[in-house]
C-alpha angles and dihedrals in degrees: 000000000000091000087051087045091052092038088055094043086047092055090035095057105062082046090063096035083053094045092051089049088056106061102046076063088048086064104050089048095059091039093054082042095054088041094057089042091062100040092059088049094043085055094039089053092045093053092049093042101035101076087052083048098054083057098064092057079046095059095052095048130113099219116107094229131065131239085052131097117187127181099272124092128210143167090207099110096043079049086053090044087055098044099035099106081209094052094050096031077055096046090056096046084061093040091056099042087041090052097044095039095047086054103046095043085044090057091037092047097049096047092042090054091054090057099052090053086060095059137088113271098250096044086047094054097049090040081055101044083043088055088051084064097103084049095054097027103083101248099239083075102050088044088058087043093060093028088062086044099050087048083052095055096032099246099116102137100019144104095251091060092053094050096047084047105051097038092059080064096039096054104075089062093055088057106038075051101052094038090064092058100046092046084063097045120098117226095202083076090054087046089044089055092039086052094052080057105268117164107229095255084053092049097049093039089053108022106027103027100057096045097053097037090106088055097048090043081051093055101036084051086050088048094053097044087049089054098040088063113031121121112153091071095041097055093069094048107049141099141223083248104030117054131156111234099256084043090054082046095061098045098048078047098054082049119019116023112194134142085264088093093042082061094046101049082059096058087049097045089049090055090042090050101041092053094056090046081054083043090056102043094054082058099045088058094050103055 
């Protein structure tokens, strides 16, 4: 019995030996894996981001064209952005459409998203597949659709238009936002309340409101950053005297280039960039 003990600890122990000198090369393997893995990212991400980022150098040189970017630095096209009455009279008209779209997509989102949850399963997955429409549909045809719609009510040229407008893309955001949150929230909380003797606005306005805030704050951050840049849209709903600044952009590019909207596409992308931080954040604190 002790020679076929031995016999057995002698085979084992190579085993062993093989199966420890194993793993050290395991783990190289997944480390050279995970480096090459970010690596590719890391290259993928610089192709997609670098031409934004050439526009920001563009914006700070001295040539008068632009596409070039010479040795010298100035502030003098953010200071005739400033101090351009079509480029602020622009701004506001954004401002104005961001702000009211952002409102009215954010309320209609919200309330949408509630009564799909009320719904059956199935009923609420097509009703959901049928709100993603504006983000599947190109939006040249949704701008045609609302443009024929705005002639009809008389609106053509006005706020209002580009609300309505804006607010149809920014929707779906709202909902894929508020549906997360939802998705995470127990009901047993809302029928706790409902049992203490809670009417349903005080329940919503105590249990349900607080927890998908973040949500709502998400989508309505998504809504206004939508809005902010849209141009498609716009293009069919503005007026000579009424343009929305990245509708004022394409048509100074199609006659004048200068740095000037170099300048301005950097002003757009930092409040772009600032809202989804903000975007991020809300998230990060809720998980």
């Amino acid at each position: 019995m002790s020679t076929n003990t031995q016999d057995i600890a002698g085979i084992g122990a190579p085993r062993v030996d093989e199966a420890l000198a194993a793993r050290p090369r395991k783990k190289r393997d997944i480390s050279v894996r995970w480096i090459a893995l970010t690596a590719v990212a890391s290259l993928v991400g610089l192709y997609l981001i670098l031409p934004t980022l050439l526009i920001i150098p563009m914006s700070f040189s001295d040539s008068s064209s632009l596409g070039r970017i010479s040795g010298h630095w100035t502030l003098k096209w953010y200071q005739e952005l400033v101090e351009k009455k079509d480029w602020a009279r622009a701004a506001g008209v954004s401002l104005q459409v961001a702000a009211l779209s952002t409102i009215l997509a954010t309320v209609l989102g919200t309330a949408a998203t509630f009564g799909l949850f009320k719904l059956s399963p199935r009923v609420r997955a097509f009703m959901q597949g049928t709100s993603m429409a504006p983000l599947i549909i190109p939006p040249v045809i949704i701008g045609i659709g609302v443009y024929i719609l705005m002639l009809k009510l008389g609106l053509f040229g006005t706020l209002q238009s580009l609300v309505i407008g804006h607010a149809v893309l920014s929707i779906p955001f709202v909902i894929v936002a508020v549906s997360t949150s939802l998705a995470q929230f127990d009901p047993s909380q809302e029928q706790a309340a409902a049992i203490l003797g809670a009417r349903p606005w005080t329940r919503f306005r105590r249990v349900v409101f607080p927890q998908i805030l973040p949500g709502i704050v998400a989508g309505a951050l998504f809504a206004f950053v939508t809005s902010w840049d849209e141009v498609v849209v716009s293009t069919f709903l503005v007026s000579p005297n009424f343009r929305t600044l990245p509708v004022e952009m394409w048509i100074q590019a199609r006659t004048t280039v200068t740095p000037v909207l170099a300048a301005l596409s950097t002003v757009l992308m930092v409040v772009s960039t600032l809202a989804l931080v903000g975007m991020f954040r809300l998230q990060r604190t809720r998980k």
